[in-house]
Coordinates of C-alpha atoms in Angstrom, one line a residue:
M1 CA -101.7 111.1 -46.3
A2 CA -98.0 110.4 -47.3
E3 CA -97.0 106.8 -47.9
K4 CA -94.6 105.1 -45.5
I5 CA -91.5 103.3 -46.8
L6 CA -89.1 101.2 -44.8
V7 CA -85.4 101.1 -46.0
V8 CA -83.4 98.2 -44.7
D9 CA -79.6 98.6 -45.4
D10 CA -76.5 98.5 -43.2
D11 CA -74.5 100.9 -45.4
R12 CA -75.2 104.2 -43.6
A13 CA -74.1 106.4 -46.5
F14 CA -76.2 104.5 -49.1
Q15 CA -79.2 104.4 -46.6
G16 CA -78.9 108.2 -46.1
M17 CA -78.9 108.8 -49.9
L18 CA -82.1 106.7 -50.3
V19 CA -83.8 108.4 -47.4
E20 CA -83.1 111.8 -48.8
A21 CA -84.2 110.9 -52.3
L22 CA -87.5 109.4 -51.0
A23 CA -88.2 112.2 -48.6
D24 CA -87.8 114.7 -51.4
K25 CA -90.7 112.9 -53.2
G26 CA -92.9 113.4 -50.2
Y27 CA -92.7 109.9 -48.7
V28 CA -92.3 109.2 -44.9
V29 CA -89.2 107.0 -44.5
E30 CA -88.0 104.8 -41.6
T31 CA -84.8 102.8 -41.6
A32 CA -83.3 99.6 -40.2
A33 CA -79.7 98.4 -40.3
S34 CA -80.4 94.7 -40.1
A35 CA -83.0 92.2 -41.4
E36 CA -84.0 91.4 -37.8
D37 CA -84.6 95.1 -37.0
G38 CA -86.5 95.5 -40.3
I39 CA -88.8 92.6 -39.5
K40 CA -89.5 94.0 -36.1
K41 CA -90.3 97.5 -37.5
A42 CA -92.4 96.1 -40.3
G43 CA -94.6 94.2 -37.8
A44 CA -95.0 97.1 -35.5
S45 CA -96.1 99.7 -38.1
D46 CA -98.0 100.0 -41.3
F47 CA -95.7 100.4 -44.3
D48 CA -96.7 100.8 -47.9
L49 CA -93.4 99.6 -49.3
I50 CA -90.1 98.0 -48.1
L51 CA -86.7 98.5 -49.8
H52 CA -84.4 95.7 -48.5
D53 CA -80.7 95.0 -49.1
I54 CA -79.7 91.4 -49.7
Q55 CA -76.2 91.4 -48.1
L56 CA -76.7 92.1 -44.4
P57 CA -75.0 91.1 -41.2
G58 CA -76.9 88.2 -39.6
M59 CA -80.0 87.2 -41.5
S60 CA -79.9 87.9 -45.3
G61 CA -82.5 89.8 -47.3
L62 CA -83.6 86.5 -49.0
E63 CA -84.2 84.9 -45.6
A64 CA -86.1 88.0 -44.4
L65 CA -88.7 87.8 -47.3
K66 CA -90.7 85.0 -45.8
H67 CA -90.7 86.7 -42.3
L68 CA -91.8 90.0 -43.9
A69 CA -94.7 88.2 -45.7
D70 CA -95.9 87.0 -42.3
V71 CA -95.6 90.2 -40.3
A72 CA -96.5 92.6 -43.2
P73 CA -98.8 90.7 -45.6
G74 CA -99.6 92.5 -48.8
V75 CA -96.6 94.9 -48.5
D76 CA -94.3 94.8 -51.5
V77 CA -90.6 94.3 -51.0
I78 CA -88.0 95.6 -53.5
V79 CA -84.6 94.0 -52.9
M80 CA -81.2 95.6 -53.6
T81 CA -78.4 93.3 -54.7
G82 CA -74.7 93.9 -55.1
F83 CA -73.1 94.4 -58.5
G84 CA -73.1 91.2 -60.6
S85 CA -75.8 89.6 -58.4
K86 CA -78.6 89.6 -61.0
E87 CA -79.4 85.9 -60.3
T88 CA -80.0 86.7 -56.6
G89 CA -82.5 89.4 -57.6
V90 CA -84.3 86.9 -59.8
T91 CA -84.3 84.4 -57.0
A92 CA -85.8 87.1 -54.7
M93 CA -88.6 87.8 -57.1
Q94 CA -89.3 84.0 -57.3
Q95 CA -89.7 84.1 -53.6
G96 CA -92.1 87.0 -53.6
A97 CA -90.2 90.2 -54.0
Y98 CA -91.9 92.8 -56.2
D99 CA -88.7 93.9 -58.0
Y100 CA -85.0 94.2 -57.6
F101 CA -82.2 96.7 -58.2
E102 CA -78.6 95.9 -58.9
K103 CA -76.2 98.3 -57.1
P104 CA -75.3 100.9 -58.1
F105 CA -78.5 102.1 -59.6
S106 CA -79.8 105.5 -60.6
L107 CA -82.2 107.3 -58.3
R108 CA -84.4 108.1 -61.2
E109 CA -84.8 104.4 -62.0
M110 CA -85.6 103.7 -58.3
E111 CA -88.2 106.5 -58.2
V112 CA -90.1 105.0 -61.2
V113 CA -90.2 101.5 -59.7
V114 CA -91.2 102.8 -56.2
R115 CA -94.0 104.9 -57.8
R116 CA -95.2 101.9 -59.7
A117 CA -95.2 99.6 -56.6
L118 CA -97.1 102.2 -54.6
E119 CA -99.7 102.6 -57.3
K120 CA -100.3 98.9 -57.1
R121 CA -100.6 99.2 -53.4
R122 CA -103.2 101.9 -53.7
L123 CA -105.2 99.8 -56.1
Q124 CA -105.2 96.8 -53.8
V125 CA -106.3 99.0 -50.9
E126 CA -109.1 100.4 -53.0
L127 CA -110.3 97.0 -54.1
A128 CA -110.3 95.7 -50.5
E129 CA -112.4 98.7 -49.5
L130 CA -114.9 98.1 -52.3
K131 CA -115.2 94.4 -51.3
R132 CA -115.9 95.4 -47.7
H133 CA -118.7 97.6 -48.9
G134 CA -120.2 94.7 -50.9
G135 CA -119.3 95.4 -54.5
S136 CA -117.5 97.4 -57.1
S137 CA -118.1 101.1 -57.9
P138 CA -118.3 102.2 -61.5
L139 CA -115.6 104.7 -60.6
H140 CA -113.2 101.8 -60.3
N141 CA -113.2 101.6 -64.1
I142 CA -111.5 105.0 -64.3
I143 CA -107.8 104.2 -63.7
G144 CA -105.6 106.7 -61.9
H145 CA -104.8 108.1 -58.5
S146 CA -103.0 111.3 -59.6
A147 CA -104.3 114.6 -58.2
P148 CA -106.0 115.6 -61.5
M149 CA -107.8 112.2 -61.8
M150 CA -108.9 112.2 -58.1
A151 CA -110.4 115.6 -58.7
V152 CA -112.2 114.3 -61.8
K153 CA -113.6 111.3 -59.9
E154 CA -114.8 113.5 -57.1
R155 CA -116.6 115.7 -59.6
I156 CA -118.1 112.7 -61.4
S157 CA -119.5 111.5 -58.1
R158 CA -121.2 114.8 -57.4
V159 CA -122.5 115.4 -61.0
A160 CA -123.8 111.8 -61.4
E161 CA -126.3 112.2 -58.6
L162 CA -127.9 115.3 -60.2
N163 CA -130.3 115.2 -63.1
A164 CA -128.5 118.0 -64.9
D165 CA -127.1 117.7 -68.4
V166 CA -123.4 117.3 -68.5
L167 CA -120.6 118.6 -70.9
I168 CA -117.4 116.5 -70.9
M169 CA -114.4 118.3 -72.5
G170 CA -111.0 116.8 -73.2
E171 CA -108.5 115.9 -75.9
T172 CA -109.0 112.9 -78.1
G173 CA -108.2 109.7 -76.2
T174 CA -108.6 111.1 -72.7
G175 CA -111.5 108.8 -71.9
K176 CA -114.6 111.0 -72.4
E177 CA -116.8 108.0 -73.3
L178 CA -115.7 106.1 -70.2
V179 CA -116.5 109.0 -68.0
A180 CA -120.0 109.3 -69.7
D181 CA -120.5 105.6 -69.0
T182 CA -119.6 106.1 -65.4
I183 CA -121.9 109.1 -64.9
H184 CA -124.8 107.1 -66.3
A185 CA -124.0 104.0 -64.2
L186 CA -123.9 106.1 -61.0
S187 CA -127.1 108.0 -61.7
A188 CA -130.7 107.3 -60.8
R189 CA -131.1 106.4 -64.6
A190 CA -128.6 103.5 -64.4
K191 CA -131.2 100.8 -65.2
A192 CA -132.7 102.8 -68.1
P193 CA -131.1 102.9 -71.7
F194 CA -127.8 104.7 -72.4
V195 CA -127.8 105.6 -76.1
K196 CA -124.9 107.1 -77.9
I197 CA -124.4 109.0 -81.1
N198 CA -121.2 110.3 -82.6
C199 CA -122.0 113.6 -84.3
A200 CA -118.8 113.5 -86.3
A201 CA -119.2 110.0 -87.8
I202 CA -122.7 110.5 -89.4
P203 CA -123.2 112.3 -92.7
E204 CA -124.9 115.6 -92.3
N205 CA -128.0 114.5 -94.2
L206 CA -128.6 111.6 -91.8
I207 CA -127.9 113.2 -88.4
E208 CA -131.4 114.7 -88.1
S209 CA -133.1 111.4 -88.8
E210 CA -130.7 109.6 -86.4
L211 CA -131.4 112.0 -83.6
F212 CA -135.2 112.5 -84.0
G213 CA -136.3 109.6 -86.1
H214 CA -138.5 109.9 -89.2
E215 CA -141.9 109.0 -90.5
K216 CA -142.6 106.6 -93.3
G217 CA -142.2 108.4 -96.6
A218 CA -140.4 111.5 -95.1
F219 CA -137.7 111.2 -97.8
T220 CA -136.5 108.8 -100.4
G221 CA -135.6 105.6 -98.8
A222 CA -137.8 106.1 -95.7
T223 CA -139.8 103.0 -96.2
S224 CA -140.9 102.7 -92.6
M225 CA -141.1 104.8 -89.4
K226 CA -137.9 105.0 -87.4
Q227 CA -137.4 106.1 -83.8
G228 CA -134.6 108.5 -83.2
K229 CA -131.9 108.3 -80.5
F230 CA -133.9 110.7 -78.2
E231 CA -136.8 108.2 -78.2
L232 CA -134.6 105.2 -77.8
A233 CA -133.0 106.8 -74.7
K234 CA -136.4 107.3 -73.0
G235 CA -136.0 107.4 -69.2
G236 CA -132.2 107.1 -69.6
S237 CA -129.3 109.1 -70.9
L238 CA -128.2 110.2 -74.4
M239 CA -124.6 110.8 -75.2
L240 CA -123.9 113.3 -78.0
D241 CA -120.3 112.6 -78.7
E242 CA -118.2 115.1 -80.7
I243 CA -121.0 117.7 -80.2
G244 CA -118.6 120.4 -81.6
D245 CA -119.1 118.9 -85.0
M246 CA -122.9 119.2 -85.0
P247 CA -123.9 121.0 -88.2
L248 CA -124.8 124.6 -87.5
H249 CA -128.2 124.4 -89.3
L250 CA -129.3 121.6 -87.0
Q251 CA -128.3 123.3 -83.7
P252 CA -131.5 125.3 -83.2
R253 CA -133.5 122.0 -83.4
L254 CA -131.2 120.3 -81.0
L255 CA -131.4 123.2 -78.6
R256 CA -135.2 123.0 -78.6
A257 CA -135.0 119.2 -77.9
V258 CA -132.6 119.7 -75.1
E259 CA -134.5 122.6 -73.5
Q260 CA -138.1 121.5 -74.0
K261 CA -137.5 117.8 -74.1
Q262 CA -139.5 117.4 -77.2
A263 CA -139.2 117.4 -81.0
E264 CA -141.0 116.0 -84.1
R265 CA -139.7 113.2 -86.2
V266 CA -138.5 114.1 -89.7
G267 CA -141.7 114.4 -91.8
G268 CA -143.9 114.4 -88.6
A269 CA -146.1 117.0 -87.2
K270 CA -146.7 115.8 -83.6
P271 CA -144.1 116.6 -81.0
I272 CA -142.7 113.7 -79.1
Q273 CA -141.9 114.2 -75.4
Y274 CA -138.5 113.1 -74.2
D275 CA -137.4 112.2 -70.6
V276 CA -133.7 112.1 -71.4
R277 CA -130.5 113.3 -69.7
I278 CA -128.0 114.7 -72.1
I279 CA -124.3 113.9 -71.8
A280 CA -122.4 115.9 -74.4
A281 CA -118.7 115.4 -75.2
T282 CA -116.2 117.2 -77.4
N283 CA -112.4 117.5 -78.0
Q284 CA -112.9 121.0 -79.3
E285 CA -112.8 124.4 -77.6
L286 CA -116.5 125.2 -77.9
E287 CA -116.0 128.8 -76.7
Q288 CA -113.7 129.4 -79.6
R289 CA -116.2 127.8 -82.0
V290 CA -118.9 130.1 -80.6
R291 CA -116.6 133.1 -81.3
D292 CA -115.9 131.8 -84.8
G293 CA -119.7 131.5 -85.4
E294 CA -119.5 127.8 -85.9
F295 CA -121.4 126.9 -82.7
R296 CA -124.5 128.6 -81.3
S297 CA -123.9 130.4 -78.0
D298 CA -127.4 129.5 -76.7
L299 CA -126.8 125.8 -77.2
Y300 CA -123.3 126.1 -75.7
Y301 CA -124.7 127.8 -72.5
R302 CA -127.5 125.3 -72.3
L303 CA -125.1 122.3 -72.4
N304 CA -122.4 124.0 -70.2
V305 CA -124.2 123.4 -66.9
A306 CA -122.2 120.7 -65.2
T307 CA -118.9 120.6 -67.0
L308 CA -116.0 118.0 -66.6
I309 CA -112.6 118.8 -68.1
L310 CA -110.5 115.7 -68.5
P311 CA -106.7 116.1 -68.1
P312 CA -104.4 115.0 -70.9
L313 CA -102.1 112.0 -70.1
R314 CA -99.0 114.3 -70.1
E315 CA -100.4 116.1 -67.0
R316 CA -101.0 112.9 -65.0
K317 CA -98.0 110.7 -65.8
S318 CA -97.9 109.3 -62.3
D319 CA -100.9 107.2 -63.5
L320 CA -98.8 105.5 -66.1
P321 CA -97.7 102.4 -64.0
Q322 CA -101.3 101.7 -63.0
L323 CA -102.5 102.2 -66.5
A324 CA -99.8 99.9 -67.8
E325 CA -100.8 97.2 -65.3
F326 CA -104.4 97.5 -66.4
F327 CA -103.7 97.4 -70.1
L328 CA -101.2 94.5 -69.7
D329 CA -103.8 92.5 -67.9
R330 CA -106.2 93.2 -70.7
A331 CA -103.5 92.2 -73.3
N332 CA -102.8 89.0 -71.5
R333 CA -106.4 88.0 -71.7
R334 CA -106.7 89.0 -75.3
L335 CA -103.5 87.5 -76.6
G336 CA -103.1 84.6 -74.2
T337 CA -99.7 85.9 -73.0
D338 CA -98.4 85.9 -69.4
I339 CA -96.5 89.2 -69.1
T340 CA -96.1 90.3 -65.5
G341 CA -95.0 93.9 -65.9
V342 CA -92.9 96.6 -67.5
S343 CA -89.1 96.9 -66.7
S344 CA -88.0 100.1 -65.1
E345 CA -86.1 101.1 -68.2
A346 CA -89.1 100.6 -70.4
M347 CA -91.3 102.6 -67.9
E348 CA -88.8 105.4 -68.0
I349 CA -89.3 105.6 -71.8
F350 CA -93.1 105.8 -71.2
F351 CA -92.5 108.7 -68.7
N352 CA -90.3 110.6 -71.1
Y353 CA -93.0 110.6 -73.9
D354 CA -95.8 113.2 -73.9
W355 CA -98.6 110.9 -75.4
P356 CA -100.4 113.3 -77.8
G357 CA -103.0 110.5 -78.4
N358 CA -103.4 110.3 -74.6
V359 CA -104.7 107.1 -72.9
R360 CA -105.9 105.5 -76.2
Q361 CA -102.4 105.9 -77.6
F362 CA -100.8 104.5 -74.5
A363 CA -103.1 101.5 -74.4
N364 CA -102.2 100.8 -78.1
A365 CA -98.5 101.1 -77.3
V366 CA -98.7 98.7 -74.3
E367 CA -100.6 96.1 -76.3
R368 CA -98.3 96.3 -79.3
A369 CA -95.3 95.9 -76.9
A370 CA -97.0 92.9 -75.4
I371 CA -97.3 91.4 -78.9
F372 CA -93.5 91.8 -79.4
C373 CA -92.5 90.7 -75.9
T374 CA -90.7 87.4 -75.7
S375 CA -90.1 87.3 -71.9
T376 CA -92.2 88.0 -68.8
R377 CA -91.5 91.7 -68.8
I378 CA -91.7 94.5 -71.4
T379 CA -88.2 95.9 -72.2
P380 CA -87.1 99.0 -74.1
A381 CA -86.7 96.9 -77.2
E382 CA -90.4 96.1 -77.3
V383 CA -91.4 99.7 -76.5
D384 CA -89.3 100.8 -79.5
Q385 CA -91.1 98.4 -81.7
A386 CA -94.4 99.5 -80.4
F387 CA -93.6 103.2 -80.9
S388 CA -92.7 102.5 -84.5
N389 CA -96.4 101.8 -85.0
T390 CA -98.0 104.4 -82.8
R391 CA -96.0 107.6 -83.5
P392 CA -97.1 109.8 -86.4
A393 CA -95.8 108.7 -89.8
E394 CA -93.1 111.3 -90.5
D395 CA -90.4 108.6 -90.2
S396 CA -92.3 105.8 -91.9
G397 CA -90.1 105.8 -95.0
V398 CA -93.2 105.9 -97.2
Y399 CA -92.7 107.9 -100.4
V400 CA -94.3 111.4 -100.3
P401 CA -94.7 112.9 -103.8
T402 CA -92.8 116.1 -104.6
G403 CA -95.4 117.3 -107.0
E404 CA -92.8 117.9 -109.8
G405 CA -94.5 118.2 -113.2
L406 CA -98.0 118.5 -111.7
P407 CA -100.3 121.5 -111.5
L408 CA -100.3 123.0 -108.0
K409 CA -103.8 121.9 -107.2
Q410 CA -103.2 118.3 -108.2
A411 CA -99.8 118.2 -106.5
L412 CA -101.4 119.4 -103.2
M413 CA -104.2 116.8 -103.6
E414 CA -101.6 114.0 -104.1
Y415 CA -99.6 115.3 -101.1
E416 CA -102.6 115.4 -98.8
K417 CA -103.7 111.9 -99.9
T418 CA -100.3 110.4 -99.2
L419 CA -100.1 112.1 -95.7
I420 CA -103.5 110.7 -94.8
E421 CA -102.5 107.2 -96.0
N422 CA -99.2 107.4 -94.0
A423 CA -101.1 108.4 -90.9
L424 CA -103.6 105.6 -91.3
R425 CA -100.8 103.1 -91.9
A426 CA -99.0 104.3 -88.7
C427 CA -102.2 104.1 -86.7
G428 CA -103.3 100.7 -87.9
G429 CA -106.4 102.2 -89.7
V430 CA -107.8 103.8 -86.5
Q431 CA -109.3 107.0 -87.8
T432 CA -109.4 108.9 -84.5
E433 CA -105.7 108.3 -83.9
A434 CA -104.9 109.2 -87.5
A435 CA -106.9 112.5 -87.1
T436 CA -104.9 113.3 -84.0
A437 CA -101.6 112.6 -85.7
L438 CA -102.7 114.9 -88.6
G439 CA -104.0 117.6 -86.4
V440 CA -107.5 117.6 -87.8
S441 CA -110.9 116.6 -86.4
A442 CA -112.4 113.2 -86.9
K443 CA -115.1 114.7 -89.1
N444 CA -112.6 116.6 -91.2
L445 CA -110.6 113.4 -91.7
W446 CA -113.8 111.5 -92.6
N447 CA -114.6 114.1 -95.3
K448 CA -111.1 113.9 -96.7
L449 CA -111.3 110.1 -96.9
R450 CA -114.4 110.4 -99.0
K451 CA -112.8 113.1 -101.2
H452 CA -109.7 110.9 -101.9
G453 CA -111.6 107.6 -102.0
I454 CA -109.5 106.1 -99.2
D455 CA -110.8 103.1 -97.4
P456 CA -109.3 103.0 -93.9
V457 CA -110.1 99.3 -93.5
L458 CA -107.2 98.6 -95.9
F459 CA -104.8 99.9 -93.2
K460 CA -106.1 97.8 -90.4
K461 CA -103.5 95.5 -88.7

């Protein structure tokens, strides 16, 4: 259902321009030419947002704010002031207005702030609905009301109730682990363990033992029996993160464990039964890996029963204001700051960027901007400072060797090492973000770190 906006302005030409621009965005718009008429209409109908001029015949926009709060509680008001009336706009915000514009303003700027205010309104309505039903749904942890995210939430609700294994696919940073947490929390297994293992972060010689456990004396260093992740997840769920990086020689054994719900510990002879739901996740195109012979087709088809594909952030940018509000609230709690929001100019920068690192990169940028922020709202200056630390390192100014005077193999090694160090430096030592910036998998980067003897901890900020 389209959201309703009330525009209160006595300038008919300006009012008509706003109505046309908002209607083009799919909003239902009503108008009033005076504050008194606006208050009457606001009390008689349910609006989601009010755009209100300050200079009006009769009652002013500032005077109208307290009346609007009485007749339309919970509805945000964005005031519009004349040129050079910034102080009036600030006063209006102190009296409860959500934001203000100084005329003349760009329609694009107005659309960004309107969208942000409406996202806040939707969140408030959702919270009120949850409270009426006696609690909070785990789905509330997944931020976003865009069409792609609403489709994902609906599919999560359906899939979670089933006992089927789940495959979650999406680019790095799209929130696959959060979705897995939500599926488990909504399932009948919610009170049982939820165990996770990252297949890309564990050396190949240890993955088998991590998954299935080992008996005492099974190999050098196995001084006692150890339960594997399958056993530890008994009755609950097991997340196989980065399943696309599972070594090919271990995939048949994993297939048997997934299909038959049983396997032996390393060095053991007796099969152990598992009552476990598998939630696998990957940022790779598994079909392509099957075609390349790097992933078994039978394991792929076994996992690809209930599949969720998460949209990248660039395909759901309407969620940015709500995400920014969430991450700012988190940053305030972490840093002890009191930042109330993001300026429309800063938000426009966010909208104009495609976020290759997705939600994880956006969260990092918002928190860094909060660190640099010296007022109550994040401005373009803080965003620029944040971006200098979150974008890939091509402009970092760090010396990259030319390789002159070195054998080709050594020159390539030095060049690769420096590129990796630059990426780690730009991403604050976060390996997954550095891998994304370099265009390699997390496992590939981990192997290269070992090869070059690079310690990512040295790049933590």
